[in-house]
Coordinates of C-alpha atoms in Angstrom, one line a residue:
M1 CA 5.4 42.8 64.7
S2 CA 3.2 42.4 61.2
N3 CA -0.3 41.7 60.4
I4 CA -1.4 43.0 63.9
I5 CA -5.7 43.6 63.9
E6 CA -7.8 45.1 66.5
F7 CA -10.9 44.8 68.2
T8 CA -12.6 46.9 70.0
G9 CA -16.2 45.9 70.1
P10 CA -17.9 42.9 73.0
V11 CA -16.0 39.9 72.0
L12 CA -18.4 37.3 72.9
V13 CA -16.0 33.9 74.2
A14 CA -19.5 32.7 74.7
A15 CA -23.2 32.9 74.9
D16 CA -23.4 34.8 78.6
Q17 CA -19.5 35.7 78.4
E18 CA -17.8 39.0 76.9
R19 CA -14.6 40.5 76.4
R20 CA -12.9 43.5 75.8
G21 CA -9.0 43.5 74.2
M22 CA -8.9 41.4 71.9
W23 CA -6.1 41.8 69.1
S24 CA -4.8 39.0 66.3
V25 CA -0.9 39.3 66.1
G26 CA -0.1 37.0 62.5
G27 CA -2.8 35.1 62.4
T28 CA -2.6 34.2 66.2
L29 CA -5.7 35.8 68.8
T30 CA -4.9 37.0 72.4
F31 CA -5.8 39.3 75.1
Q32 CA -2.7 40.3 75.8
R33 CA -2.3 44.0 74.5
P34 CA 1.1 43.3 71.6
S35 CA 3.5 46.0 71.0
G36 CA 3.5 46.7 67.7
Q37 CA 0.9 48.8 66.2
P38 CA -2.5 47.7 64.2
E39 CA -2.7 48.5 61.1
K40 CA -6.6 47.7 61.4
V41 CA -9.0 48.6 64.6
L42 CA -12.1 46.8 64.4
D43 CA -15.1 47.7 66.1
G44 CA -18.8 46.0 66.3
W45 CA -19.5 41.9 67.7
V46 CA -17.1 39.7 67.6
L47 CA -17.8 36.2 67.9
P48 CA -15.9 32.7 66.8
G49 CA -17.1 32.9 62.2
F50 CA -20.1 30.6 61.2
V51 CA -20.1 26.9 60.7
D52 CA -22.4 25.4 57.6
A53 CA -22.4 21.6 59.1
H54 CA -24.8 20.3 56.0
C55 CA -23.1 21.7 53.1
H56 CA -21.3 20.5 49.8
I57 CA -18.3 21.3 48.4
G58 CA -18.3 20.6 44.6
L59 CA -21.5 19.0 44.3
G60 CA -23.6 21.0 41.6
P61 CA -28.0 19.2 40.8
G62 CA -26.2 16.3 38.3
G63 CA -23.3 15.5 40.7
A64 CA -19.5 17.1 40.6
V65 CA -19.3 20.7 39.5
D66 CA -15.4 21.8 38.4
E67 CA -13.0 23.3 40.7
A68 CA -14.2 27.0 39.3
T69 CA -18.0 26.4 39.8
T70 CA -16.5 24.7 43.9
L71 CA -14.1 28.0 44.7
A72 CA -17.5 29.8 43.8
Q73 CA -19.2 27.7 46.2
A74 CA -16.8 28.2 49.1
Q75 CA -16.4 32.0 48.0
A76 CA -19.6 33.0 48.7
D77 CA -20.1 30.8 51.6
L78 CA -16.9 32.5 53.2
A79 CA -18.9 35.6 52.7
A80 CA -21.4 35.4 54.0
G81 CA -19.1 34.9 57.5
T82 CA -19.0 30.5 56.9
L83 CA -15.6 29.7 58.1
L84 CA -16.1 26.4 59.4
I85 CA -17.5 23.8 57.0
R86 CA -18.2 20.0 57.3
D87 CA -18.9 19.0 53.7
C88 CA -22.1 16.5 54.1
G89 CA -21.6 14.8 51.1
S90 CA -19.8 15.7 47.8
P91 CA -18.6 13.8 44.5
S92 CA -15.4 16.1 44.0
D93 CA -11.9 15.9 45.6
T94 CA -11.8 18.5 47.1
R95 CA -8.7 18.0 49.8
W96 CA -7.4 21.5 47.1
V97 CA -9.8 22.9 49.0
Q98 CA -8.1 22.2 52.1
Q99 CA -4.9 23.9 51.1
R100 CA -6.0 27.3 49.8
E101 CA -5.5 29.6 53.1
D102 CA -8.1 31.9 51.6
L103 CA -10.9 29.6 52.2
P104 CA -12.9 28.1 55.0
R105 CA -11.6 25.8 56.8
L106 CA -13.0 22.1 55.6
I107 CA -14.0 19.1 57.3
R108 CA -14.3 16.7 54.2
S109 CA -17.3 13.6 55.2
G110 CA -16.5 11.4 51.1
R111 CA -19.4 9.9 49.1
H112 CA -23.1 9.8 50.1
I113 CA -24.6 6.5 50.6
A114 CA -27.5 5.0 49.2
R115 CA -29.7 2.4 48.2
S116 CA -28.8 1.7 43.9
R117 CA -31.7 3.6 42.1
R118 CA -32.9 4.9 44.9
Y119 CA -31.6 8.6 44.7
L120 CA -30.2 11.7 42.9
R121 CA -28.1 10.5 40.1
G122 CA -24.7 10.9 40.2
L123 CA -24.3 12.4 43.6
G124 CA -22.9 8.8 45.7
H125 CA -22.2 5.4 46.1
E126 CA -25.4 3.0 44.5
I127 CA -25.1 -0.3 46.5
E128 CA -27.1 -2.8 47.3
P129 CA -27.3 -4.1 51.0
E130 CA -24.4 -6.3 51.0
Q131 CA -21.6 -3.5 49.9
L132 CA -22.6 -1.3 52.7
V133 CA -20.0 -2.3 55.9
E134 CA -17.1 -2.5 53.4
T135 CA -18.3 0.8 51.3
V136 CA -18.4 2.8 54.3
R137 CA -15.2 1.4 55.6
K138 CA -13.9 3.1 52.3
E139 CA -15.2 6.5 53.1
A140 CA -14.5 6.4 56.4
R141 CA -10.7 6.0 55.7
D142 CA -11.1 8.4 52.7
G143 CA -12.3 11.1 54.8
D144 CA -11.6 13.5 57.5
G145 CA -13.4 12.1 59.9
W146 CA -16.9 10.8 58.5
V147 CA -19.7 8.8 56.6
K148 CA -23.0 10.1 55.1
L149 CA -25.4 7.6 54.5
V150 CA -28.8 8.2 52.5
G151 CA -30.6 6.9 55.1
D152 CA -34.5 6.9 53.7
W153 CA -35.8 7.7 49.7
I154 CA -38.5 7.6 48.2
D155 CA -39.5 4.1 46.4
R156 CA -41.1 3.7 44.2
G157 CA -42.2 0.4 44.1
I158 CA -44.3 2.0 47.0
G159 CA -44.7 5.5 46.1
D160 CA -43.5 7.0 50.2
L161 CA -40.5 7.4 51.7
A162 CA -38.4 3.7 52.4
A163 CA -35.5 2.7 54.1
S164 CA -32.3 2.5 52.0
F165 CA -31.1 -0.2 53.9
P166 CA -32.0 -3.2 56.7
A167 CA -31.8 -1.9 59.9
R168 CA -29.6 -5.2 60.6
T169 CA -27.1 -3.7 57.9
V170 CA -26.7 -0.2 58.8
R171 CA -26.3 -1.9 62.6
D172 CA -22.7 -3.7 61.3
A173 CA -21.9 -0.8 58.7
V174 CA -22.0 2.2 62.2
R175 CA -19.7 0.0 63.7
A176 CA -17.5 -0.3 61.1
A177 CA -17.4 3.6 61.3
H178 CA -16.3 3.2 64.6
D179 CA -13.5 0.4 64.1
E180 CA -12.3 2.8 61.4
G181 CA -12.5 5.6 63.8
A182 CA -15.3 7.7 62.1
R183 CA -18.7 8.8 62.4
V184 CA -21.7 8.2 61.2
T185 CA -24.0 10.6 60.3
A186 CA -27.2 9.9 57.8
H187 CA -30.0 11.7 56.2
C188 CA -33.1 11.6 57.4
F189 CA -36.7 12.5 56.0
A190 CA -39.0 9.6 57.4
E191 CA -40.0 8.7 61.1
E192 CA -38.7 5.1 61.1
T193 CA -35.1 6.2 59.6
I194 CA -35.2 7.7 62.9
D195 CA -35.4 5.1 65.2
D196 CA -33.3 2.7 63.1
M197 CA -29.7 5.2 63.0
L198 CA -30.5 5.5 67.1
D199 CA -30.5 2.1 67.0
A200 CA -27.3 1.8 65.2
G201 CA -25.5 4.1 67.3
I202 CA -25.7 7.0 65.1
D203 CA -23.8 9.8 65.6
C204 CA -26.4 12.2 64.4
I205 CA -28.8 13.4 62.0
E206 CA -29.6 15.5 59.4
H207 CA -32.9 17.7 58.3
A208 CA -35.0 14.6 60.8
T209 CA -38.2 15.7 59.9
G210 CA -40.4 12.7 60.6
L211 CA -38.7 13.7 64.2
L212 CA -41.2 12.2 67.2
P213 CA -41.4 12.2 70.8
R214 CA -40.4 9.0 71.4
H215 CA -37.3 9.3 70.0
I216 CA -35.9 13.0 71.9
P217 CA -35.4 11.0 75.2
R218 CA -33.0 8.8 72.7
L219 CA -31.5 11.0 71.3
V220 CA -30.9 12.7 74.4
E221 CA -29.2 10.3 76.0
Q222 CA -27.5 8.6 72.8
S223 CA -26.1 12.6 72.4
V224 CA -27.0 12.6 69.1
P225 CA -27.5 16.0 67.5
I226 CA -29.5 16.9 64.6
V227 CA -29.3 19.1 61.9
P228 CA -32.4 20.4 60.5
T229 CA -31.2 22.1 57.3
L230 CA -34.4 24.2 58.0
V231 CA -34.2 26.2 54.5
N232 CA -34.1 23.2 52.2
I233 CA -36.5 21.3 54.4
A234 CA -39.2 24.9 52.9
T235 CA -38.4 22.8 49.1
F236 CA -41.0 20.3 50.4
P237 CA -43.9 21.7 49.0
D238 CA -42.7 22.2 45.8
I239 CA -41.1 18.8 46.0
A240 CA -45.0 17.2 47.0
A241 CA -47.2 19.5 44.1
Q242 CA -44.6 18.0 41.6
A243 CA -44.9 14.0 42.8
A244 CA -48.5 14.3 44.0
P245 CA -50.3 12.9 40.8
K246 CA -47.6 10.5 40.3
F247 CA -47.1 9.2 44.2
P248 CA -49.6 11.0 46.1
E249 CA -49.3 9.5 49.4
Y250 CA -45.3 10.2 49.1
A251 CA -46.9 14.2 48.7
H252 CA -49.4 13.5 50.8
H253 CA -46.5 12.4 53.4
M254 CA -43.5 15.6 52.7
T255 CA -46.4 18.0 53.3
R256 CA -47.1 16.5 56.7
L257 CA -43.4 16.9 57.4
W258 CA -43.1 20.0 56.1
E259 CA -45.7 21.6 58.6
R260 CA -44.3 20.4 61.4
R261 CA -40.3 20.9 60.8
R262 CA -40.6 24.1 62.9
E263 CA -42.2 22.5 66.1
R264 CA -40.5 19.4 66.1
V265 CA -37.6 21.6 66.0
V266 CA -38.3 23.5 69.2
E267 CA -40.1 20.2 70.6
A268 CA -35.9 19.0 70.8
Y269 CA -34.2 21.9 72.3
E270 CA -36.6 22.7 74.7
A271 CA -35.6 18.9 75.1
G272 CA -31.8 18.8 75.6
V273 CA -31.0 18.2 71.8
A274 CA -28.1 19.5 70.2
I275 CA -29.3 21.2 67.5
Y276 CA -26.3 22.4 65.0
T277 CA -27.0 24.9 61.7
G278 CA -26.5 23.1 57.8
T279 CA -27.9 24.7 54.9
D280 CA -27.7 22.0 52.6
A281 CA -26.2 24.1 49.5
G282 CA -24.7 22.6 46.6
S283 CA -27.6 20.5 44.8
V284 CA -30.8 22.7 44.8
I285 CA -30.0 25.3 47.4
R286 CA -26.8 27.9 46.8
H287 CA -24.5 28.3 49.2
G288 CA -23.7 31.3 51.6
R289 CA -27.1 31.6 53.0
I290 CA -26.2 30.6 56.7
A291 CA -27.5 33.7 58.2
D292 CA -30.8 32.5 56.3
E293 CA -31.0 29.1 58.3
M294 CA -30.0 30.3 61.3
N295 CA -33.2 33.2 61.5
E296 CA -35.2 30.2 60.5
L297 CA -34.2 28.4 63.9
H298 CA -34.7 31.7 65.4
D299 CA -38.0 31.6 63.9
A300 CA -39.3 28.5 64.6
G301 CA -38.7 29.4 68.2
L302 CA -35.3 28.8 69.2
P303 CA -33.4 32.2 70.8
P304 CA -30.6 34.2 69.8
A305 CA -28.4 32.8 72.6
A306 CA -29.6 28.8 71.2
V307 CA -29.3 30.0 67.3
L308 CA -26.3 31.1 67.9
D309 CA -24.5 28.7 70.1
A310 CA -25.3 26.0 67.3
A311 CA -23.6 27.9 64.5
T312 CA -21.0 29.1 67.1
W313 CA -19.6 27.8 69.7
G314 CA -21.2 24.6 70.0
A315 CA -21.0 24.0 67.0
R316 CA -17.7 24.6 66.7
K317 CA -16.8 22.2 70.1
W318 CA -18.4 18.9 68.3
L319 CA -16.4 19.4 64.9
G320 CA -13.2 19.7 67.5
A321 CA -12.8 22.9 66.3
E322 CA -11.4 26.8 67.3
A323 CA -13.9 28.7 69.0
I324 CA -12.5 32.3 70.5
S325 CA -9.2 31.9 73.1
E326 CA -6.1 32.4 73.6
G327 CA -4.2 31.3 70.8
A328 CA -6.1 30.0 68.8
S329 CA -6.6 31.2 64.9
A330 CA -8.3 34.6 64.3
D331 CA -11.7 33.1 62.6
V332 CA -14.1 35.1 63.5
V333 CA -17.5 37.4 62.1
I334 CA -18.3 41.1 63.6
C335 CA -21.4 42.5 63.4
H336 CA -23.0 45.4 63.7
E337 CA -25.6 45.1 66.5
D338 CA -25.0 42.1 70.0
P339 CA -26.8 39.6 68.1
R340 CA -27.8 37.7 71.1
R341 CA -30.7 40.5 71.0
N342 CA -31.3 40.9 67.2
V343 CA -30.2 37.6 64.7
S344 CA -30.9 39.4 61.8
T345 CA -27.8 41.0 62.3
V346 CA -25.6 38.2 60.9
S347 CA -27.2 38.2 58.0
A348 CA -25.5 41.9 56.4
L349 CA -22.0 41.3 58.9
K350 CA -19.3 44.4 59.1
H351 CA -16.8 42.3 58.6
V352 CA -15.4 38.5 58.2
V353 CA -11.8 37.7 58.9
L354 CA -10.2 34.1 58.6
R355 CA -6.5 32.9 59.8
G356 CA -5.9 36.5 60.5
Q357 CA -6.8 37.8 56.8
L358 CA -9.9 40.4 56.8
I359 CA -11.7 39.1 54.4
R360 CA -15.0 42.1 53.7

């Protein structure tokens, strides 16, 4: 028997449940002591590998990047303990990443779907409303069960955030994606955009900076999670400062959204809205910042157990991925301290194990 790792520390199978005595045998987790001797013995608090539910592999500030850059992105995420990524829009064909045993597991969403001349150049499909349904169908068939819409962006004609597509067209597009067996998520900064997406039966809201009290009961009732991407929202003051001379209303709006970023996350959490971690890495945000996002959620007011659930057990269940259980893939991270008491320990992991291979 080969490739045995013994984990001697507490194994956190849930926020309120820990076990002792776990091994990785041939890349598979087991709580039954193997007959062979371990090649490695790792101590510390064991968690499922982190999930970055809003990440862009193969994307740079100007659009698609080459394979060498894509590889470096994935490796940076891996080193930080991100072992499962839901790519939230990329112009690159990253299927080759999924074939690499030494890179994080990847769930692809295809390209962003945005309104013509109403998004960052080179990142997504830029279309008119009459093209939305068919484009969504195509991306649903091409991805791994997710489609990404750009719900709003600055409309330079009015000088503020505005919906990308008419509400009725969005409803038709979400229905089309569901017909294809895919879920839909949407970039939403503005308040009214969230209303449109909830009316359409959306499956997830990205950023959700415009979250208002009226949205929260609907998010709970419709079981729609949010991925706040707080490390990205931290860039809003700079965006506002650059835009202010030409688009003062937009700049003021972005500043107001930034000011209540933490308040809205806590309100959602306390009401029972599911929250998952995402960094938005790939354009202006560098890869490998999952711990920063976890610490941001904690600073916003989420207790350690909720932060860990957002990045591990809960996020994995939501995406249909294994966590820590008998027979699961050995995709785990090991902390120096109990992360339920000190979330910041996730910023300096002791070990990372992917598919039973010790990464660090």
